[in-house]
């Protein structure tokens, strides 16, 4: 074809959007056309938000949660229980746990789980920093995702932390609320049976 | 809750991404976390692409196709047939038609279709500019989308263009290739029957 189809500035944006997870080329093109037709200010606000995010957000030097300051709001909050550390994979998990309003302790973001297939070993996670924090701590709550890698990492962590004489717990496994037994997988059901509680 | 969950720079980006079509808050949060964790250069390339798009892309002053210059590549291309104008809703349609490699004429992007429910009347579309172009043109091909509004706009345009003694055609309706008859709606099938061709 003698004439190129998309002007290069549009092609560029389609390519950049297509790098985002779950955004294929067709969706990227749709989004790019939307941005093209949208108000100048709206488009620039989006670009500015991306720039500001990378400029302002850093990781808390204590717990590795995302933060706009060197130490995050939770680590700075003197009302929180400093005897408990909840170990999570990523900042997204932190937000889910905070939303329950059930937990008043501190957090420690591992930055992932041990996954040899993805080339992630214990040395790539913030495990040494966790060990550095557990003096004076009474309980470490392991709240990694219930995936195979998450389970393996939990077992690894409990072994590593054992010498420090700290109580190590992890989230209960069982039937999710609001579900039906027929939708629950066998493994979850068998765990729920084994961990049954007296009423 | 005493401490805010998302740092404001992250909240800002989630909100901006959530304005895009088909992106809900959960997807926006997932994308924002991805951008947060991505390489600095990759994130800034995305922001830059948005800024450049709005800076560089304009609409062709002749056919209203998107272009990086005042007149788009197709209108500038002297090898194209200047006796044909294909009328389309948006630049996306242009790209679909160009991909067929079947058409060598010029285009005219209406910028939408008449849709009273959305407050779009004939005066909001580039219809006067189309009329200004049809001197010396032999054929106007109406290639609007086969929606109710597209059909109505095609009828409107054919009435408006009649006095100019130009041949007015529109895309054939029929059974799409590669489909099965059972998947074709009745209206399309009845149109295909009426427009049947001798083999």
Tab-separated table of C-alpha atoms in Angstrom:
chain	number	residue	atom	x	y	z
A	1	UNK	CA	0.000	0.000	0.000
A	2	UNK	CA	1.522	3.346	-0.956
A	3	UNK	CA	0.084	5.394	1.949
A	4	UNK	CA	0.584	4.302	5.521
A	5	UNK	CA	-2.604	3.508	7.410
A	6	UNK	CA	-2.117	4.962	10.882
A	7	UNK	CA	-0.113	8.156	11.357
A	8	UNK	CA	3.010	7.229	13.299
A	9	UNK	CA	1.980	9.090	16.472
A	10	UNK	CA	-1.196	6.986	16.623
A	11	UNK	CA	0.699	3.790	15.819
A	12	UNK	CA	3.115	4.631	18.626
A	13	UNK	CA	0.344	4.987	21.218
A	14	UNK	CA	-1.377	1.791	20.052
A	15	UNK	CA	1.902	-0.051	20.547
A	16	UNK	CA	2.489	1.425	24.008
A	17	UNK	CA	-1.058	0.649	25.161
A	18	UNK	CA	-0.725	-2.864	23.747
A	19	UNK	CA	2.101	-3.529	26.206
A	20	UNK	CA	-0.309	-3.281	29.152
A	21	UNK	CA	-1.541	-6.602	30.554
A	22	UNK	CA	-4.830	-7.820	29.069
A	23	UNK	CA	-4.826	-5.139	26.357
A	24	UNK	CA	-4.571	-6.617	22.873
A	25	UNK	CA	-3.976	-4.676	19.688
A	26	UNK	CA	-7.669	-4.186	18.940
A	27	UNK	CA	-8.432	-2.830	22.416
A	28	UNK	CA	-5.309	-0.676	22.228
A	29	UNK	CA	-6.522	0.788	18.925
A	30	UNK	CA	-9.958	1.460	20.411
A	31	UNK	CA	-8.426	3.214	23.431
A	32	UNK	CA	-6.040	5.205	21.231
A	33	UNK	CA	-8.920	6.403	19.041
A	34	UNK	CA	-10.842	7.349	22.182
A	35	UNK	CA	-7.883	9.350	23.461
A	36	UNK	CA	-7.479	10.934	20.030
A	37	UNK	CA	-11.084	12.117	20.018
A	38	UNK	CA	-11.167	13.091	23.669
A	39	UNK	CA	-10.724	16.517	25.108
A	40	UNK	CA	-7.124	17.809	25.120
A	41	UNK	CA	-7.179	18.271	28.910
A	42	UNK	CA	-8.509	14.786	29.600
A	43	UNK	CA	-5.771	13.168	27.517
A	44	UNK	CA	-3.024	15.246	29.074
A	45	UNK	CA	-4.382	14.505	32.571
A	46	UNK	CA	-3.896	10.797	31.861
A	47	UNK	CA	-0.339	11.333	30.633
A	48	UNK	CA	0.405	13.556	33.621
A	49	UNK	CA	-1.002	10.972	36.054
A	50	UNK	CA	1.404	8.349	34.678
A	51	UNK	CA	4.363	10.723	34.982
A	52	UNK	CA	3.413	11.778	38.515
A	53	UNK	CA	2.916	8.163	39.575
A	54	UNK	CA	6.446	7.239	38.570
A	55	UNK	CA	7.811	10.432	40.071
A	56	UNK	CA	6.023	10.383	43.421
A	57	UNK	CA	5.471	6.782	44.369
A	58	UNK	CA	8.244	4.889	46.047
A	59	UNK	CA	8.419	1.815	48.201
A	60	UNK	CA	8.384	2.177	51.988
A	61	UNK	CA	11.910	1.567	53.256
A	62	UNK	CA	10.554	-0.551	56.125
A	63	UNK	CA	7.716	-2.683	54.744
A	64	UNK	CA	8.013	-2.127	50.939
A	65	UNK	CA	4.429	-0.976	50.651
A	66	UNK	CA	3.848	1.755	48.052
A	67	UNK	CA	4.092	5.217	49.536
A	68	UNK	CA	4.543	8.859	48.627
A	69	UNK	CA	7.042	9.262	51.457
A	70	UNK	CA	10.107	7.296	52.490
A	71	UNK	CA	8.109	5.531	55.197
A	72	UNK	CA	4.500	4.603	54.431
A	73	UNK	CA	1.452	5.784	56.340
A	74	UNK	CA	0.930	2.419	58.051
A	75	UNK	CA	4.505	2.156	59.319
A	76	UNK	CA	4.292	5.780	60.537
A	77	UNK	CA	0.939	5.219	62.292
A	78	UNK	CA	1.777	4.952	66.014
A	79	UNK	CA	-1.657	3.556	66.853
A	80	UNK	CA	-1.021	0.330	64.990
A	81	UNK	CA	0.075	-2.820	66.793
A	82	UNK	CA	3.852	-3.115	66.295
A	83	UNK	CA	3.904	-6.652	67.672
A	84	UNK	CA	2.232	-8.099	64.572
A	85	UNK	CA	3.588	-8.293	61.025
A	86	UNK	CA	1.400	-9.557	58.221
A	87	UNK	CA	3.477	-10.877	55.293
A	88	UNK	CA	1.910	-10.335	51.868
A	89	UNK	CA	2.925	-10.718	48.226
A	90	UNK	CA	2.096	-7.271	46.903
A	91	UNK	CA	0.520	-3.927	47.860
A	92	UNK	CA	-2.771	-5.089	46.333
A	93	UNK	CA	-3.128	-7.714	49.083
A	94	UNK	CA	-2.531	-5.017	51.696
A	95	UNK	CA	-5.464	-3.025	50.429
A	96	UNK	CA	-7.744	-6.087	50.518
A	97	UNK	CA	-6.775	-6.814	54.141
A	98	UNK	CA	-7.130	-3.161	55.180
A	99	UNK	CA	-10.631	-3.146	53.740
A	100	UNK	CA	-11.704	-5.878	56.171
A	101	UNK	CA	-11.003	-3.477	59.090
A	102	UNK	CA	-9.962	-6.564	61.078
A	103	UNK	CA	-6.225	-6.017	61.251
A	104	UNK	CA	-4.377	-3.320	63.175
A	105	UNK	CA	-0.775	-4.574	62.931
A	106	UNK	CA	1.987	-3.810	60.443
A	107	UNK	CA	2.717	-5.322	57.054
A	108	UNK	CA	5.684	-6.639	55.118
A	109	UNK	CA	5.442	-6.788	51.331
A	110	UNK	CA	7.580	-9.650	49.971
A	111	UNK	CA	7.404	-8.452	46.398
A	112	UNK	CA	6.294	-11.824	45.055
A	113	UNK	CA	6.662	-15.486	45.897
A	114	UNK	CA	9.373	-18.021	45.250
A	115	UNK	CA	8.801	-19.322	41.735
A	116	UNK	CA	11.720	-21.145	40.115
A	117	UNK	CA	9.879	-21.305	36.772
A	118	UNK	CA	9.797	-17.492	36.640
A	119	UNK	CA	13.351	-17.276	37.914
A	120	UNK	CA	12.289	-15.830	41.277
A	121	UNK	CA	14.272	-17.207	44.192
A	122	UNK	CA	14.264	-16.327	47.883
A	123	UNK	CA	17.062	-13.824	47.254
A	124	UNK	CA	14.777	-11.770	44.967
A	125	UNK	CA	12.213	-11.234	47.737
A	126	UNK	CA	12.383	-8.958	50.788
A	127	UNK	CA	13.007	-11.878	53.154
A	128	UNK	CA	16.208	-10.605	54.779
A	129	UNK	CA	14.462	-7.316	55.517
A	130	UNK	CA	11.644	-9.296	57.156
A	131	UNK	CA	14.119	-11.134	59.367
A	132	UNK	CA	15.630	-7.776	60.284
A	133	UNK	CA	12.240	-6.639	61.579
A	134	UNK	CA	11.087	-9.561	63.730
A	135	UNK	CA	12.973	-8.679	66.885
A	136	UNK	CA	10.315	-7.613	69.459
A	137	UNK	CA	7.564	-8.957	67.187
A	138	UNK	CA	5.166	-11.493	68.698
A	139	UNK	CA	3.332	-12.768	65.635
A	140	UNK	CA	4.054	-13.118	61.940
A	141	UNK	CA	0.898	-13.732	59.921
A	142	UNK	CA	1.554	-15.320	56.520
A	143	UNK	CA	-1.082	-14.030	54.109
A	144	UNK	CA	0.335	-15.045	50.730
A	145	UNK	CA	-2.000	-16.027	47.931
A	146	UNK	CA	-3.214	-19.642	48.122
A	147	UNK	CA	-1.369	-20.675	44.954
A	148	UNK	CA	1.161	-23.518	44.786
A	149	UNK	CA	4.005	-20.986	44.874
A	150	UNK	CA	2.362	-19.069	47.709
A	151	UNK	CA	2.001	-22.248	49.783
A	152	UNK	CA	5.602	-23.248	49.105
A	153	UNK	CA	6.841	-19.777	50.055
A	154	UNK	CA	4.804	-19.908	53.278
A	155	UNK	CA	6.421	-23.217	54.216
A	156	UNK	CA	9.859	-21.798	53.371
A	157	UNK	CA	9.231	-18.691	55.478
A	158	UNK	CA	7.971	-20.681	58.471
A	159	UNK	CA	11.192	-22.738	58.397
A	160	UNK	CA	13.384	-19.640	58.118
A	161	UNK	CA	11.530	-17.846	60.918
A	162	UNK	CA	11.360	-20.794	63.328
A	163	UNK	CA	14.711	-20.050	65.089
A	164	UNK	CA	13.484	-16.584	66.065
A	165	UNK	CA	10.843	-17.902	68.475
A	166	UNK	CA	8.045	-15.871	66.996
A	167	UNK	CA	4.485	-17.124	66.646
A	168	UNK	CA	3.825	-17.919	62.972
A	169	UNK	CA	0.242	-18.138	61.761
A	170	UNK	CA	-1.400	-18.113	58.397
A	171	UNK	CA	-4.831	-17.302	57.014
A	172	UNK	CA	-7.442	-20.014	57.579
A	173	UNK	CA	-8.398	-22.114	54.584
A	174	UNK	CA	-12.071	-22.957	54.203
A	175	UNK	CA	-15.267	-22.400	52.336
A	176	UNK	CA	-15.693	-18.831	51.084
A	177	UNK	CA	-18.752	-17.058	52.451
A	178	UNK	CA	-21.725	-16.656	50.155
A	179	UNK	CA	-20.709	-19.638	48.040
A	180	UNK	CA	-22.374	-23.003	47.523
A	181	UNK	CA	-20.737	-26.298	48.461
A	182	UNK	CA	-21.100	-27.530	44.885
A	183	UNK	CA	-18.948	-24.649	43.628
A	184	UNK	CA	-16.158	-25.299	46.114
A	185	UNK	CA	-13.270	-27.416	44.857
A	186	UNK	CA	-12.478	-30.710	46.588
A	187	UNK	CA	-9.169	-29.566	48.051
A	188	UNK	CA	-10.733	-26.535	49.718
A	189	UNK	CA	-13.611	-28.665	50.997
A	190	UNK	CA	-11.261	-31.263	52.456
A	191	UNK	CA	-9.221	-28.493	54.170
A	192	UNK	CA	-12.449	-26.982	55.506
A	193	UNK	CA	-13.482	-30.382	56.890
A	194	UNK	CA	-10.138	-30.982	58.597
A	195	UNK	CA	-10.148	-27.527	60.158
A	196	UNK	CA	-13.801	-27.763	61.288
A	197	UNK	CA	-14.684	-25.816	64.425
A	198	UNK	CA	-17.060	-26.714	67.231
A	199	UNK	CA	-20.114	-24.454	67.415
B	1	UNK	CA	-9.700	4.045	58.577
B	2	UNK	CA	-6.951	6.397	59.792
B	3	UNK	CA	-4.469	5.800	56.964
B	4	UNK	CA	-5.520	6.251	53.351
B	5	UNK	CA	-5.302	3.116	51.240
B	6	UNK	CA	-3.891	4.228	47.898
B	7	UNK	CA	-1.335	7.035	47.741
B	8	UNK	CA	-2.981	9.930	45.928
B	9	UNK	CA	-0.740	9.666	42.835
B	10	UNK	CA	-1.909	6.071	42.374
B	11	UNK	CA	-5.543	6.985	43.052
B	12	UNK	CA	-5.234	9.745	40.454
B	13	UNK	CA	-4.006	7.363	37.739
B	14	UNK	CA	-6.685	4.776	38.564
B	15	UNK	CA	-9.313	7.479	38.123
B	16	UNK	CA	-7.862	8.680	34.826
B	17	UNK	CA	-7.581	5.147	33.426
B	18	UNK	CA	-11.138	4.441	34.606
B	19	UNK	CA	-12.402	7.156	32.247
B	20	UNK	CA	-11.350	5.133	29.194
B	21	UNK	CA	-14.122	3.159	27.489
B	22	UNK	CA	-14.503	-0.421	28.716
B	23	UNK	CA	-12.075	0.074	31.604
B	24	UNK	CA	-13.766	-0.318	34.984
B	25	UNK	CA	-12.221	0.533	38.341
B	26	UNK	CA	-10.813	-2.959	38.903
B	27	UNK	CA	-9.109	-3.077	35.505
B	28	UNK	CA	-7.881	0.493	36.019
B	29	UNK	CA	-6.326	-0.513	39.351
B	30	UNK	CA	-4.682	-3.562	37.725
B	31	UNK	CA	-3.235	-1.407	34.925
B	32	UNK	CA	-2.070	1.265	37.384
B	33	UNK	CA	-0.270	-1.352	39.488
B	34	UNK	CA	1.317	-2.713	36.336
B	35	UNK	CA	2.523	0.750	35.343
B	36	UNK	CA	3.757	1.305	38.896
B	37	UNK	CA	5.842	-1.850	38.798
B	38	UNK	CA	7.006	-1.402	35.232
B	39	UNK	CA	10.253	0.026	34.077
B	40	UNK	CA	10.522	3.829	34.359
B	41	UNK	CA	11.207	4.176	30.622
B	42	UNK	CA	8.252	2.043	29.604
B	43	UNK	CA	5.832	4.087	31.716
B	44	UNK	CA	7.182	7.386	30.473
B	45	UNK	CA	7.029	6.144	26.865
B	46	UNK	CA	3.304	5.579	27.328
B	47	UNK	CA	2.790	9.068	28.784
B	48	UNK	CA	4.895	10.580	25.999
B	49	UNK	CA	2.928	8.709	23.323
B	50	UNK	CA	-0.313	10.230	24.633
B	51	UNK	CA	1.188	13.724	24.656
B	52	UNK	CA	2.659	13.341	21.155
B	53	UNK	CA	-0.622	11.981	19.812
B	54	UNK	CA	-2.507	15.064	20.939
B	55	UNK	CA	0.268	17.329	19.730
B	56	UNK	CA	0.897	15.840	16.307
B	57	UNK	CA	-2.359	14.415	15.053
B	58	UNK	CA	-4.821	16.686	13.360
B	59	UNK	CA	-7.691	16.185	10.985
B	60	UNK	CA	-7.099	16.485	7.257
B	61	UNK	CA	-8.561	19.807	6.105
B	62	UNK	CA	-10.031	18.137	3.017
B	63	UNK	CA	-11.405	14.754	4.080
B	64	UNK	CA	-11.193	14.930	7.933
B	65	UNK	CA	-9.154	11.768	8.129
B	66	UNK	CA	-6.527	11.761	10.897
B	67	UNK	CA	-3.176	13.026	9.718
B	68	UNK	CA	0.130	14.369	10.924
B	69	UNK	CA	0.037	17.057	8.254
B	70	UNK	CA	-2.608	19.557	7.220
B	71	UNK	CA	-3.598	17.343	4.286
B	72	UNK	CA	-3.581	13.582	4.794
B	73	UNK	CA	-1.508	11.079	2.843
B	74	UNK	CA	-4.470	9.804	0.844
B	75	UNK	CA	-5.606	13.272	-0.261
B	76	UNK	CA	-2.002	14.096	-1.211
B	77	UNK	CA	-1.523	10.853	-3.152
B	78	UNK	CA	-1.768	11.837	-6.849
B	79	UNK	CA	-2.131	8.219	-7.953
B	80	UNK	CA	-5.527	7.846	-6.306
B	81	UNK	CA	-8.720	8.205	-8.325
B	82	UNK	CA	-10.053	11.716	-7.645
B	83	UNK	CA	-13.391	10.935	-9.288
B	84	UNK	CA	-14.529	8.725	-6.402
B	85	UNK	CA	-15.281	9.732	-2.821
B	86	UNK	CA	-16.090	7.095	-0.223
B	87	UNK	CA	-18.108	8.554	2.686
B	88	UNK	CA	-17.402	6.942	6.069
B	89	UNK	CA	-18.253	7.569	9.697
B	90	UNK	CA	-14.786	7.598	11.255
B	91	UNK	CA	-11.093	7.015	10.471
B	92	UNK	CA	-11.423	3.433	11.743
B	93	UNK	CA	-13.685	2.592	8.787
B	94	UNK	CA	-11.098	4.065	6.432
B	95	UNK	CA	-8.468	1.677	7.701
B	96	UNK	CA	-10.782	-1.312	7.250
B	97	UNK	CA	-11.519	-0.319	3.639
B	98	UNK	CA	-7.846	0.389	2.867
B	99	UNK	CA	-6.973	-3.079	4.128
B	100	UNK	CA	-9.161	-4.645	1.440
B	101	UNK	CA	-6.856	-3.152	-1.246
B	102	UNK	CA	-9.989	-2.821	-3.402
B	103	UNK	CA	-10.458	0.921	-3.351
B	104	UNK	CA	-8.258	3.546	-4.982
B	105	UNK	CA	-10.430	6.646	-4.641
B	106	UNK	CA	-10.585	9.357	-1.970
B	107	UNK	CA	-12.463	9.410	1.330
B	108	UNK	CA	-14.639	11.770	3.306
B	109	UNK	CA	-14.965	11.233	7.047
B	110	UNK	CA	-18.369	12.436	8.272
B	111	UNK	CA	-17.378	12.362	11.920
B	112	UNK	CA	-20.399	10.287	12.970
B	113	UNK	CA	-23.986	9.715	11.847
B	114	UNK	CA	-27.190	11.616	12.452
B	115	UNK	CA	-28.481	10.468	15.826
B	116	UNK	CA	-31.138	12.674	17.454
B	117	UNK	CA	-30.988	10.639	20.686
B	118	UNK	CA	-27.306	11.546	21.084
B	119	UNK	CA	-27.969	15.125	20.042
B	120	UNK	CA	-26.106	14.718	16.730
B	121	UNK	CA	-27.787	16.474	13.829
B	122	UNK	CA	-26.721	16.944	10.208
B	123	UNK	CA	-25.112	20.268	11.173
B	124	UNK	CA	-22.655	18.435	13.477
B	125	UNK	CA	-21.281	16.329	10.620
B	126	UNK	CA	-18.958	17.299	7.779
B	127	UNK	CA	-21.773	17.285	5.215
B	128	UNK	CA	-21.320	20.801	3.844
B	129	UNK	CA	-17.639	20.050	3.294
B	130	UNK	CA	-18.667	16.927	1.362
B	131	UNK	CA	-20.964	18.985	-0.871
B	132	UNK	CA	-18.087	21.390	-1.430
B	133	UNK	CA	-15.996	18.518	-2.796
B	134	UNK	CA	-18.349	16.796	-5.244
B	135	UNK	CA	-17.800	19.064	-8.225
B	136	UNK	CA	-15.914	16.952	-10.833
B	137	UNK	CA	-16.609	13.800	-8.804
B	138	UNK	CA	-18.304	10.941	-10.625
B	139	UNK	CA	-19.253	8.631	-7.781
B	140	UNK	CA	-19.987	8.976	-4.075
B	141	UNK	CA	-19.869	5.623	-2.258
B	142	UNK	CA	-21.783	5.620	1.015
B	143	UNK	CA	-19.979	3.253	3.400
B	144	UNK	CA	-21.564	4.121	6.736
B	145	UNK	CA	-22.037	1.396	9.340
B	146	UNK	CA	-25.189	-0.711	8.782
B	147	UNK	CA	-26.860	0.574	11.966
B	148	UNK	CA	-30.293	2.230	12.052
B	149	UNK	CA	-28.627	5.647	12.316
B	150	UNK	CA	-26.156	4.767	9.559
B	151	UNK	CA	-28.972	3.731	7.219
B	152	UNK	CA	-30.966	6.882	8.008
B	153	UNK	CA	-27.912	9.049	7.393
B	154	UNK	CA	-27.265	7.286	4.076
B	155	UNK	CA	-30.831	8.034	2.968
B	156	UNK	CA	-30.449	11.658	4.089
B	157	UNK	CA	-27.165	12.021	2.205
B	158	UNK	CA	-28.546	10.480	-0.992
B	159	UNK	CA	-31.388	13.028	-0.935
B	160	UNK	CA	-29.024	15.935	-0.290
B	161	UNK	CA	-26.627	14.822	-3.036
B	162	UNK	CA	-29.271	14.054	-5.686
B	163	UNK	CA	-29.356	17.582	-7.227
B	164	UNK	CA	-25.620	17.372	-7.974
B	165	UNK	CA	-26.002	14.683	-10.610
B	166	UNK	CA	-23.382	12.432	-9.130
B	167	UNK	CA	-23.656	8.657	-9.055
B	168	UNK	CA	-24.475	7.567	-5.508
B	169	UNK	CA	-23.798	3.985	-4.492
B	170	UNK	CA	-23.548	2.167	-1.194
B	171	UNK	CA	-21.913	-1.011	0.048
B	172	UNK	CA	-23.783	-4.190	-0.864
B	173	UNK	CA	-25.725	-5.895	1.884
B	174	UNK	CA	-25.564	-9.662	2.023
B	175	UNK	CA	-24.307	-12.734	3.744
B	176	UNK	CA	-20.850	-12.284	5.255
B	177	UNK	CA	-18.221	-14.656	3.899
B	178	UNK	CA	-17.229	-17.586	6.043
B	179	UNK	CA	-20.473	-17.553	8.008
B	180	UNK	CA	-23.317	-20.060	8.146
B	181	UNK	CA	-26.844	-19.272	7.033
B	182	UNK	CA	-28.154	-20.197	10.467
B	183	UNK	CA	-26.061	-17.461	12.081
B	184	UNK	CA	-27.240	-14.755	9.691
B	185	UNK	CA	-30.141	-12.614	10.929
B	186	UNK	CA	-33.403	-12.597	8.950
B	187	UNK	CA	-33.084	-9.018	7.768
B	188	UNK	CA	-29.648	-9.620	6.272
B	189	UNK	CA	-30.850	-12.844	4.682
B	190	UNK	CA	-33.878	-11.149	3.143
B	191	UNK	CA	-31.632	-8.369	1.767
B	192	UNK	CA	-29.263	-10.974	0.378
B	193	UNK	CA	-32.168	-12.740	-1.332
B	194	UNK	CA	-33.472	-9.527	-2.887
B	195	UNK	CA	-30.032	-8.564	-4.176
B	196	UNK	CA	-29.248	-12.062	-5.525
B	197	UNK	CA	-26.961	-12.170	-8.542
B	198	UNK	CA	-27.001	-14.481	-11.528
B	199	UNK	CA	-24.033	-16.811	-11.707
